[in-house]
CSV table of C-alpha atoms in Angstrom, one decimal:
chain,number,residue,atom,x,y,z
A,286,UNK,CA,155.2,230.4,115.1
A,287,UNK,CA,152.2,231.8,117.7
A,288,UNK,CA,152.1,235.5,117.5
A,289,UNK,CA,153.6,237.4,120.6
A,290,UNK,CA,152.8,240.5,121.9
A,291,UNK,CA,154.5,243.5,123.9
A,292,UNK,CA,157.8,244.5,124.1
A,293,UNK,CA,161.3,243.1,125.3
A,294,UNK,CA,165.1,244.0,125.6
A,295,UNK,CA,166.9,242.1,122.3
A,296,UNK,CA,169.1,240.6,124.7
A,297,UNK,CA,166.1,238.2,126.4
A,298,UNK,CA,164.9,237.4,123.1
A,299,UNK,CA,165.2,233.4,124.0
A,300,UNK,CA,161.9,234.3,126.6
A,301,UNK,CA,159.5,235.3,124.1
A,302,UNK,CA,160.3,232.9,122.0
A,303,UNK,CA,160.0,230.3,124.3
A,304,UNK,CA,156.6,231.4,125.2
A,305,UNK,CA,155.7,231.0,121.2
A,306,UNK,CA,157.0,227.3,121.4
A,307,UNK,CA,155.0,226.6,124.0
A,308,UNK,CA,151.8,227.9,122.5
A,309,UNK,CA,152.6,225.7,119.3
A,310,UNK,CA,152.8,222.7,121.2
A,311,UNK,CA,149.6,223.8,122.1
A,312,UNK,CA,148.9,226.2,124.8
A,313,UNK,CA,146.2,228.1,125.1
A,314,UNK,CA,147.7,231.0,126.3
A,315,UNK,CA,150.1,232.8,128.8
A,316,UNK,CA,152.1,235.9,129.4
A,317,UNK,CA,155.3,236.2,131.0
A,318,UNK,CA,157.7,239.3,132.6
A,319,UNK,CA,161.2,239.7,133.8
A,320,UNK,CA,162.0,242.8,135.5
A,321,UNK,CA,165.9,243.3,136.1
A,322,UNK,CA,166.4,246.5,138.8
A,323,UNK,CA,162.7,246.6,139.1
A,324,UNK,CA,162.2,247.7,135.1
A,325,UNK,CA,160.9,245.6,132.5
A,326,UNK,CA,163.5,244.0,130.3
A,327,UNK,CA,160.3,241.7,129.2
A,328,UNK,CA,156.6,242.1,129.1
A,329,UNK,CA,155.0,239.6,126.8
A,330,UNK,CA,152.0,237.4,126.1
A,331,UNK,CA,150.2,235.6,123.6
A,332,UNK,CA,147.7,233.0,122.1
A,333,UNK,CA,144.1,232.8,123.8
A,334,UNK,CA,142.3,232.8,127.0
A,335,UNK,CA,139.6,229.9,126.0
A,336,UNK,CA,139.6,226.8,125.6
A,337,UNK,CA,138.4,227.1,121.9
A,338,UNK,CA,140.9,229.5,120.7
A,339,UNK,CA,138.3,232.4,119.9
A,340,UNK,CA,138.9,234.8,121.8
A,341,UNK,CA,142.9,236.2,121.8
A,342,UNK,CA,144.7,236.8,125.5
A,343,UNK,CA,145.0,241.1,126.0
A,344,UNK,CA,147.9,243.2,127.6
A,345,UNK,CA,145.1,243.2,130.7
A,346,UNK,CA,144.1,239.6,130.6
A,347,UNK,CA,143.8,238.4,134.3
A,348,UNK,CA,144.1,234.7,135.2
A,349,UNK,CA,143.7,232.7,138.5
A,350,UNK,CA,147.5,231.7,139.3
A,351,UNK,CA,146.6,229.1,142.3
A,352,UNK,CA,149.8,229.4,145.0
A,353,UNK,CA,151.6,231.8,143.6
A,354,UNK,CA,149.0,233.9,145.5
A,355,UNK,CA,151.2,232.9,148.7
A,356,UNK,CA,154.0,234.7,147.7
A,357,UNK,CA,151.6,237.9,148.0
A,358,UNK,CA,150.0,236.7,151.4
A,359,UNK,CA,153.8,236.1,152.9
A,360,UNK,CA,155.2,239.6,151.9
A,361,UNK,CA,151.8,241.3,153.8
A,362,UNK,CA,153.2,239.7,156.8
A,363,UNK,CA,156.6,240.7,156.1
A,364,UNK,CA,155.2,244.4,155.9
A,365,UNK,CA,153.9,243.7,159.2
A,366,UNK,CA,156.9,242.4,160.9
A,367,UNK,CA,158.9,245.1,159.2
A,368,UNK,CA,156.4,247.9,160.7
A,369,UNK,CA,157.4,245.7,164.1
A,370,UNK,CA,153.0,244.8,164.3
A,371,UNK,CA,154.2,240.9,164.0
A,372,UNK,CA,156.5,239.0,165.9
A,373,UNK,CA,157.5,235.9,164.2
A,374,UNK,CA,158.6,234.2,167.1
A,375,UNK,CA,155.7,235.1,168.7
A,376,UNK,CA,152.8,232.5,169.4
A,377,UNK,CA,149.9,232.4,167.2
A,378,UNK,CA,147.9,233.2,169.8
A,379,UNK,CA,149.4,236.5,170.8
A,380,UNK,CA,147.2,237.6,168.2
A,381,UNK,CA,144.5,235.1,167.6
A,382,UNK,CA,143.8,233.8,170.9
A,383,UNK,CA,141.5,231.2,169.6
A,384,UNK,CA,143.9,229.6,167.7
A,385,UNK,CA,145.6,228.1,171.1
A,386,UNK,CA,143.0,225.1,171.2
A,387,UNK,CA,143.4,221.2,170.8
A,388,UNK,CA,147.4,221.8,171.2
A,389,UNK,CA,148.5,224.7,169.3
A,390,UNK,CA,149.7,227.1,171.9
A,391,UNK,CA,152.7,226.4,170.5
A,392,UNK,CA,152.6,227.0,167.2
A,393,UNK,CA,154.6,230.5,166.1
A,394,UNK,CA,153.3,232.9,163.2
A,395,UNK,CA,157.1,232.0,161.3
A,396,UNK,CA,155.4,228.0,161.6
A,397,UNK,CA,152.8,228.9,159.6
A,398,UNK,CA,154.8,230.9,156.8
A,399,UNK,CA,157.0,228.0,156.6
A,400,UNK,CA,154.7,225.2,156.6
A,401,UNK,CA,155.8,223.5,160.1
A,402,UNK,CA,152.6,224.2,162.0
A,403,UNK,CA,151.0,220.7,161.3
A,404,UNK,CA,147.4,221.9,160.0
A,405,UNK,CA,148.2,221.2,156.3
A,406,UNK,CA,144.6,219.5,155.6
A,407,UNK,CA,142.0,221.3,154.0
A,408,UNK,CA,139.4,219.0,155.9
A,409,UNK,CA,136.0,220.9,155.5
A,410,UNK,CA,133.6,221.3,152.7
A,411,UNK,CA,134.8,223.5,149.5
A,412,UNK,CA,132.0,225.8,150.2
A,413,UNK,CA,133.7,226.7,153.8
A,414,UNK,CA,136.4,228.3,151.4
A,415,UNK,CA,134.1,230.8,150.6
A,416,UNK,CA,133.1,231.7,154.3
A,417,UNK,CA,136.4,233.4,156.2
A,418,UNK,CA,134.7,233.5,159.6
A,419,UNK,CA,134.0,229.5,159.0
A,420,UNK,CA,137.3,228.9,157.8
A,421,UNK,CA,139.7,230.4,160.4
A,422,UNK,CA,137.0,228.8,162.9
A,423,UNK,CA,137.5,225.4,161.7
A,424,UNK,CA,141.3,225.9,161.7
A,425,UNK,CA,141.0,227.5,165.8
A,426,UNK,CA,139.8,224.0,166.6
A,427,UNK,CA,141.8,221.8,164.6
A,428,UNK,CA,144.8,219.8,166.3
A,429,UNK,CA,148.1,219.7,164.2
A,430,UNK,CA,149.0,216.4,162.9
A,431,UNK,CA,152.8,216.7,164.4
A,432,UNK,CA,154.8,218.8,167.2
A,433,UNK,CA,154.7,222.3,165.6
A,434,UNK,CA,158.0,223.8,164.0
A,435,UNK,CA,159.6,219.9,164.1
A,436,UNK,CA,158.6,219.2,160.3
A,437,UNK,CA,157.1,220.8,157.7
A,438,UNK,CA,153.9,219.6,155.1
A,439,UNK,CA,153.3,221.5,152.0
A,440,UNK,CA,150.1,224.0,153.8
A,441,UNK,CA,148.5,224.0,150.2
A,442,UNK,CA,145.1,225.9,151.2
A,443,UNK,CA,145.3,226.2,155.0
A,444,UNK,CA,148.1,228.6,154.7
A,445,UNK,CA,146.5,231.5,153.7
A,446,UNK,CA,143.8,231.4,155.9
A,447,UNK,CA,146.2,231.3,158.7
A,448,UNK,CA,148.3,233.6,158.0
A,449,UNK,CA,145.2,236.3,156.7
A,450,UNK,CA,144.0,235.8,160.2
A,451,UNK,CA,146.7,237.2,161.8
A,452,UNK,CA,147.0,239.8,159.6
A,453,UNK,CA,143.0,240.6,160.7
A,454,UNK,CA,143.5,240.6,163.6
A,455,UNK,CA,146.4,243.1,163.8
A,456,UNK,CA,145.3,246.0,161.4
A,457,UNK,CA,141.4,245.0,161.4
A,458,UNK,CA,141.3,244.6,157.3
A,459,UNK,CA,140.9,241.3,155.2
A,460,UNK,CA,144.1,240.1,153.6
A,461,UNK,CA,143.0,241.4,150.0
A,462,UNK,CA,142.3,244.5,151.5
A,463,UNK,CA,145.2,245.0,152.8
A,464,UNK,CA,147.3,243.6,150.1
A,465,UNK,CA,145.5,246.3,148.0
A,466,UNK,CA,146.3,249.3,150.2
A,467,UNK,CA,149.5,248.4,151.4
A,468,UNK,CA,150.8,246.8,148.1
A,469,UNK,CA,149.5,246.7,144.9
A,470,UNK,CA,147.8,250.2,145.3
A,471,UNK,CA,150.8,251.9,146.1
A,472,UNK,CA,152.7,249.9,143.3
A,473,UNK,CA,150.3,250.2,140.6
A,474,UNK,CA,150.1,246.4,140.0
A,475,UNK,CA,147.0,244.9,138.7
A,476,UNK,CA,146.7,242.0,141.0
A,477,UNK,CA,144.1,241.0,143.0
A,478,UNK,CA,143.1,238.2,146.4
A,479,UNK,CA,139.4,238.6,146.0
A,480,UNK,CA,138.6,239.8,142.7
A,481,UNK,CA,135.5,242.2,142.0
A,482,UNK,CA,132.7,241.8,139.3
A,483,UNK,CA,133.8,244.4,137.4
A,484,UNK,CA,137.5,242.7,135.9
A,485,UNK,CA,135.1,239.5,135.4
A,486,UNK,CA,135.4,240.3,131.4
A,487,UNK,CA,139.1,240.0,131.8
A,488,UNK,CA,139.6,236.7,133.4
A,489,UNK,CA,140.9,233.5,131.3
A,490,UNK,CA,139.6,230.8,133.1
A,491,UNK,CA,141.8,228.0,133.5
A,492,UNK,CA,141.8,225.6,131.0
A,493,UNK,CA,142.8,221.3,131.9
A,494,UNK,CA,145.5,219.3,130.7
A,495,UNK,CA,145.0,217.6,127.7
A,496,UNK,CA,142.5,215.2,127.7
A,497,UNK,CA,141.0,216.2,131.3
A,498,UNK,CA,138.3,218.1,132.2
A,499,UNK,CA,136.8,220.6,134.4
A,500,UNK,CA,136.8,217.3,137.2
A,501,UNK,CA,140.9,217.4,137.3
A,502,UNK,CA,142.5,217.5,140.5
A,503,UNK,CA,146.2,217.0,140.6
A,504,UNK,CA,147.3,215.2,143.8
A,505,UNK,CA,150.6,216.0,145.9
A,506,UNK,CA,154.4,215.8,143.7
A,507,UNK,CA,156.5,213.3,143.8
A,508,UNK,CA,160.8,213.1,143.5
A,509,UNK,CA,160.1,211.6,140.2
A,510,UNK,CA,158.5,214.6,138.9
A,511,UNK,CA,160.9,217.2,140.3
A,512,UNK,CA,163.6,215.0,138.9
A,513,UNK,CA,162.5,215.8,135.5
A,514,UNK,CA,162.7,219.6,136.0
A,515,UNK,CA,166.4,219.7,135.9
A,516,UNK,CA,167.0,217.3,139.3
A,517,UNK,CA,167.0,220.7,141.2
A,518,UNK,CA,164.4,221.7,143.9
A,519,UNK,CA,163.3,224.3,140.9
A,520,UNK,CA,161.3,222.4,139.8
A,521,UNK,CA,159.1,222.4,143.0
A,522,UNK,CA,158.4,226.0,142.5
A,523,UNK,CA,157.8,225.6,138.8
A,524,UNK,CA,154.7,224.0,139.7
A,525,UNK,CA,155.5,220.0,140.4
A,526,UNK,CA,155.2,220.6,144.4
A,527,UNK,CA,152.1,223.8,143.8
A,528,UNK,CA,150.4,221.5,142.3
A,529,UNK,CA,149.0,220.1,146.1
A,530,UNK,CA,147.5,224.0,146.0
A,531,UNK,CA,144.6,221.4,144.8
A,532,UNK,CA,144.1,220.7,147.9
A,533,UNK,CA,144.2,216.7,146.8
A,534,UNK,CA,147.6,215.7,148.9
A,535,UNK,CA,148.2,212.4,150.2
A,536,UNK,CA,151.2,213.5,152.0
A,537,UNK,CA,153.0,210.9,154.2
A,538,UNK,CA,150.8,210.2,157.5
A,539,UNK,CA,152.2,210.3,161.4
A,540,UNK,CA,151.9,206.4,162.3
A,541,UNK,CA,149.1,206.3,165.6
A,542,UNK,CA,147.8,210.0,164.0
A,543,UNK,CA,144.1,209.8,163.8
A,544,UNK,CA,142.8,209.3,160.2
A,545,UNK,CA,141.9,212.9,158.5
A,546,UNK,CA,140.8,212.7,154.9
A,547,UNK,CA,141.8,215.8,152.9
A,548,UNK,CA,139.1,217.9,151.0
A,549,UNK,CA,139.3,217.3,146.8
A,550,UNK,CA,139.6,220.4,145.1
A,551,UNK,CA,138.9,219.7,141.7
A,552,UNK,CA,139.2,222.5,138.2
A,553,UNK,CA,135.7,223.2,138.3
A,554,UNK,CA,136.0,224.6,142.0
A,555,UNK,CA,138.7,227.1,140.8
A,556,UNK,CA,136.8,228.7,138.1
A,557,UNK,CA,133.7,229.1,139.7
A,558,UNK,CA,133.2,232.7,140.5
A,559,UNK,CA,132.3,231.8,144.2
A,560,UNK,CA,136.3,231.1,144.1
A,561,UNK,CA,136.9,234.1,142.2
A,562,UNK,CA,135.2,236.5,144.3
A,563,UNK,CA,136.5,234.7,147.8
A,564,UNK,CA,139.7,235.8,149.9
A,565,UNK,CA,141.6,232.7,149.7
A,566,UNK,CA,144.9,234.1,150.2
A,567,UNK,CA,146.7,230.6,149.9
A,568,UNK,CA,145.1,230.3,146.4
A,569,UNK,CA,142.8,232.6,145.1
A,570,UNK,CA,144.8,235.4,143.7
A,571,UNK,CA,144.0,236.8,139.9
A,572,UNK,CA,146.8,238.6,138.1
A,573,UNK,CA,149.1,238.9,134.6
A,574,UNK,CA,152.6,238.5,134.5
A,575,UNK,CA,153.5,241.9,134.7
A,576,UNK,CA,151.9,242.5,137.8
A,577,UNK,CA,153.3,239.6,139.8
A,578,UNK,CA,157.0,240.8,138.4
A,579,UNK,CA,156.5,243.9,139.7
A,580,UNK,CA,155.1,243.4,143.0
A,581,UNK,CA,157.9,240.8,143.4
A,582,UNK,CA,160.4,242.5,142.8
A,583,UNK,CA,160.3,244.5,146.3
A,584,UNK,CA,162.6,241.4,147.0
A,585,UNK,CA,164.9,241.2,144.3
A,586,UNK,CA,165.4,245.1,144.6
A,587,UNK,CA,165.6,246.0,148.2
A,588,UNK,CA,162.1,246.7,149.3
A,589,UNK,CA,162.1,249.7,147.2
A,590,UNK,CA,160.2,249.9,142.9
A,591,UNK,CA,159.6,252.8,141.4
A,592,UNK,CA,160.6,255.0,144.1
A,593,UNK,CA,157.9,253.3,146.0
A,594,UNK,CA,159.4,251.2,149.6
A,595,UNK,CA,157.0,248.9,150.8
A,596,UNK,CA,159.7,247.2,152.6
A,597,UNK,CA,163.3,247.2,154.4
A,598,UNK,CA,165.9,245.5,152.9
A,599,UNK,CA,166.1,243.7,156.3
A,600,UNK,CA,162.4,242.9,155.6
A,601,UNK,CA,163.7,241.4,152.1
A,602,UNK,CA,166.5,239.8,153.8
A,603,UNK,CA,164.0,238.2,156.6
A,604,UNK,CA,162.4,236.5,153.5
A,605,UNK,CA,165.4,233.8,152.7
A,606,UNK,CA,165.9,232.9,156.4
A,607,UNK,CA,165.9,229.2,156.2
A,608,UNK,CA,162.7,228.1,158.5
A,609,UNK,CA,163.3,224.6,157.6
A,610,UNK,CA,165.4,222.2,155.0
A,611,UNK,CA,164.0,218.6,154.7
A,612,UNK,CA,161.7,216.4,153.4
A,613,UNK,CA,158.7,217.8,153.3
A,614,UNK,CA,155.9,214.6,154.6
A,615,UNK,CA,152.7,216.3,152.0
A,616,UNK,CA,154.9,216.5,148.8
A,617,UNK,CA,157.3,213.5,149.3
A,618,UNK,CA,160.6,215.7,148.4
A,619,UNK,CA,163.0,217.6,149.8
A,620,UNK,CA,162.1,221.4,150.7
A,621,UNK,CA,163.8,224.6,151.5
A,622,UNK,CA,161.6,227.2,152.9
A,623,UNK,CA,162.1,230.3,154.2
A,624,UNK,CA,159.5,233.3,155.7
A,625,UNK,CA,156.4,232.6,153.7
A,626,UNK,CA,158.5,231.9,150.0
A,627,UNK,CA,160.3,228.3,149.1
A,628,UNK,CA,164.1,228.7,148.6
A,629,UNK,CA,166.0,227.5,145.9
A,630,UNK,CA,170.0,227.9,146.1
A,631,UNK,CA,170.2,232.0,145.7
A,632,UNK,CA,166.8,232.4,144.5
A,633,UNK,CA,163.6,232.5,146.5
A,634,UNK,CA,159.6,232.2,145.2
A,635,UNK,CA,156.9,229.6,144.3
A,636,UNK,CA,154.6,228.2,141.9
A,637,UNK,CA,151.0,227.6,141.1
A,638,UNK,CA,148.8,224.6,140.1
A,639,UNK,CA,148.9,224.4,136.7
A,640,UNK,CA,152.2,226.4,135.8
A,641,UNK,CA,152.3,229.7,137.3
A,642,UNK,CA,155.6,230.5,138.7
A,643,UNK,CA,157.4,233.6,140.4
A,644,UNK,CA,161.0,233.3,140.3
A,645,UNK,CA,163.4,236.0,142.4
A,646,UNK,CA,166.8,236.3,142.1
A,647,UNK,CA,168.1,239.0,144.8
A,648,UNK,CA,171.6,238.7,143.4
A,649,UNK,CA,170.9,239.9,140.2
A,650,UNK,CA,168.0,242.0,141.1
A,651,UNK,CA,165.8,239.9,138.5
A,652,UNK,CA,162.3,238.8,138.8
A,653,UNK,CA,160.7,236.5,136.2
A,654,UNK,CA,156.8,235.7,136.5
A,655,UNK,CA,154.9,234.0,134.1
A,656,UNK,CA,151.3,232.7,134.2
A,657,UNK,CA,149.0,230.4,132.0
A,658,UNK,CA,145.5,229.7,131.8
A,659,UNK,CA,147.0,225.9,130.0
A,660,UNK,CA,147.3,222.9,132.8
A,661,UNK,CA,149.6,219.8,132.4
A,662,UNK,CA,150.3,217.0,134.2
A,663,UNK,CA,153.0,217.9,136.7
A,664,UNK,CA,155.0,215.2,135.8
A,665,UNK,CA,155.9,216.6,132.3
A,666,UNK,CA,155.2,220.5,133.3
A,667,UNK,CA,159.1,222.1,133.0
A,668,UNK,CA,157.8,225.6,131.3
A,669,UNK,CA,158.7,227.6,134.4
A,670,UNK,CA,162.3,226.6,134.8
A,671,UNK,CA,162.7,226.4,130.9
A,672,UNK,CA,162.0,230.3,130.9
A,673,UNK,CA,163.8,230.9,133.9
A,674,UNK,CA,166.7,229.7,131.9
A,675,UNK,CA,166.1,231.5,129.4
A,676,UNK,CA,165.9,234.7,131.5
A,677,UNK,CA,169.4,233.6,132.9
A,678,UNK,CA,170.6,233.4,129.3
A,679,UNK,CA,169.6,237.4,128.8
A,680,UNK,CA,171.6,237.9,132.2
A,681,UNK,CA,174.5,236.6,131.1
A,682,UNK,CA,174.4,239.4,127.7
A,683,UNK,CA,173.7,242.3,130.3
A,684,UNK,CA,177.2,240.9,132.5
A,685,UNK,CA,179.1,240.6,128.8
């Protein structure tokens, strides 16, 4: 079996060895973490971070982990709401009063955490990406495709730019640098929305599914492939409905709307350094395992790791407040989300294109994270809710 490295508690054995499967069926590499009570009962990783198996994946090993970055956007704004700087009820424009054009006055900041404001096109060039001050400009002036807050479209790039504004425009920083100071600094967590030139030698670029290349773009999911991860809406956030973080959706179209085409973000795009060094915050985030488990786990714990509070437990609790339950007209399949995070039964988080996934369990103070530098094809892409099962299984020993 694949060599694994790091430590874990005997009793989530089934984790790391899942992880060693999956490199055997030929994985390129990953790592993955559970923290239960904001400790870690699991911190492992393994195989490479190339495409040619050279060169082996470290303990610091960084990779791009596509929407699970939103998770980290939505719980900036939560710090802001707690702090009582943000209003979720409040219009948009309260704080950004550009954004009121072409019909948008009534869009509310808790529409755009839960996907319901009707801008879910990426519709400009994939070098506007790069530009903040283009970005949230071409968003101002954009009309949303349906009445804001009465359905909701998966907001695969445009999410993070709208939500980064506002935080902008309250405390005056980027969001990466206030995600830094606010809450990966004070944590300790290695994760980063904007990375700088000096962790370049620890990024693993992304590598395609099998038999693709660097031109892959994986479109929007569809109920046929969260049907194969376990029939449960899981599956969405083990990376079937993240994979439309590609910015490739087709979702289904308002009859009489005006025809938009969405921008094709394609695998070359996401390991260019211009997307590495850019503040995408739907997107663009660079981390390990261990340092998406730990930031996460504010919400499985309270608000409170370490001895370190970055948030209320009300501000936890504002996180699973259903926004909206439905079909959701980009991915094709039913959705449950709440402030900024997808819900799913007890459990609340999201996943990224290609496999990424954050998984929080509040009840049993458990966080699992695991990233991957190895695309699939959604379709047949179950690894996140296979470890999550396998996390549940080590649960079940601690309860014995």
């Amino acid at each position: 079996m694949a060599d694994i490295h790091g430590s874990y508690d005997e009793l989530f054995t089934a984790v790391p060895a899942l992880l060693s499967t999956l490199l055997d069926e030929g994985d390129a590499g990953g790592a993955v973490a559970v923290f239960v009570d904001g400790k870690p009962v699991v911190d492992v990783w393994g195989g490479f971070v190339d495409a040619g198996r050279s060169v082996p994946w470290e303990r610091d090993t960084l990779v791009g982990v596509y929407s699970v970055t939103k998770t980290m956007t939505a719980l900036c704004a939560l710090v802001l709401v707690d702090r009582g700087e943000l209003d979720p009820e409040a219009p948009v424009s309260r704080y950004w009063p550009e954004f009121a054009e072409a019909g948008k006055e009534r869009v509310l900041v808790r529409h755009l955490l839960a996907h319901t404001a009707g801008l879910p096109d990426w519709e400009g060039p994939v070098a506007e990406l790069y530009d903040w001050a283009a970005a949230t400009a071409r968003l101002a002036g954009q009309a949303p495709r349906w009445e804001p807050g009465t359905a909701a479209g998966y907001h695969s790039l445009t999410q993070g730019f709208l939500v980064g504004e506002v935080v902008r425009r309250i405390t005056g920083r980027g969001l990466g640098e206030f995600f830094a100071a606010e809450v990966a600094g004070p944590l300790g967590a290695d994760f980063h929305i904007g990375l700088g030139a000096e962790h370049d030698g620890r990024v693993a670029l992304t590598v395609p599914p099998p038999g693709k290349d660097e031109n892959y773009a994986a479109g929007a999911a569809s109920s046929e492939a969260a049907d194969a991860a376990n029939g449960e809406a899981a599956g969405a956030a083990s990376g079937e409905a993240a994979d439309a973080a590609s910015g490739e959706a087709d979702g289904e179209k308002d009859p009489g709307a005006p025809a938009r085409t969405a921008t094709t973000l394609r695998l070359r795009d996401g390991n260019s350094l211009a997307w590495r060094r850019a503040q995408i915050p739907a997107a663009s985030g660079y981390g390990n395992a261990r340092s998406v488990a730990l930031v996460q786990s504010l919400l499985a714990c309270g608000g409170t790791v370490g001895g370190v509070r970055v948030l209320s437990p009300e501000g936890c609790a504002r996180a699973r407040e259903v926004q909206f339950e439905g079909e959701d007209r980009v991915l094709g399949m039913p959705a449950r989300y709440g402030l900024g995070y997808g819900l799913f039964g007890n459990a609340l988080g999201w996943g990224g294109w290609g496999g990424a996934l954050v998984w929080v369990d509040p009840e049993e103070r458990m966080t699992l994270a695991y990233v991957t530098n190895q695309m699939r094809e959604p379709a047949a892409d179950n690894r996140g809710v296979e470890l999550v099962m396998a996390a549940q299984d080590g649960l079940k020993g601690l309860h014995a």
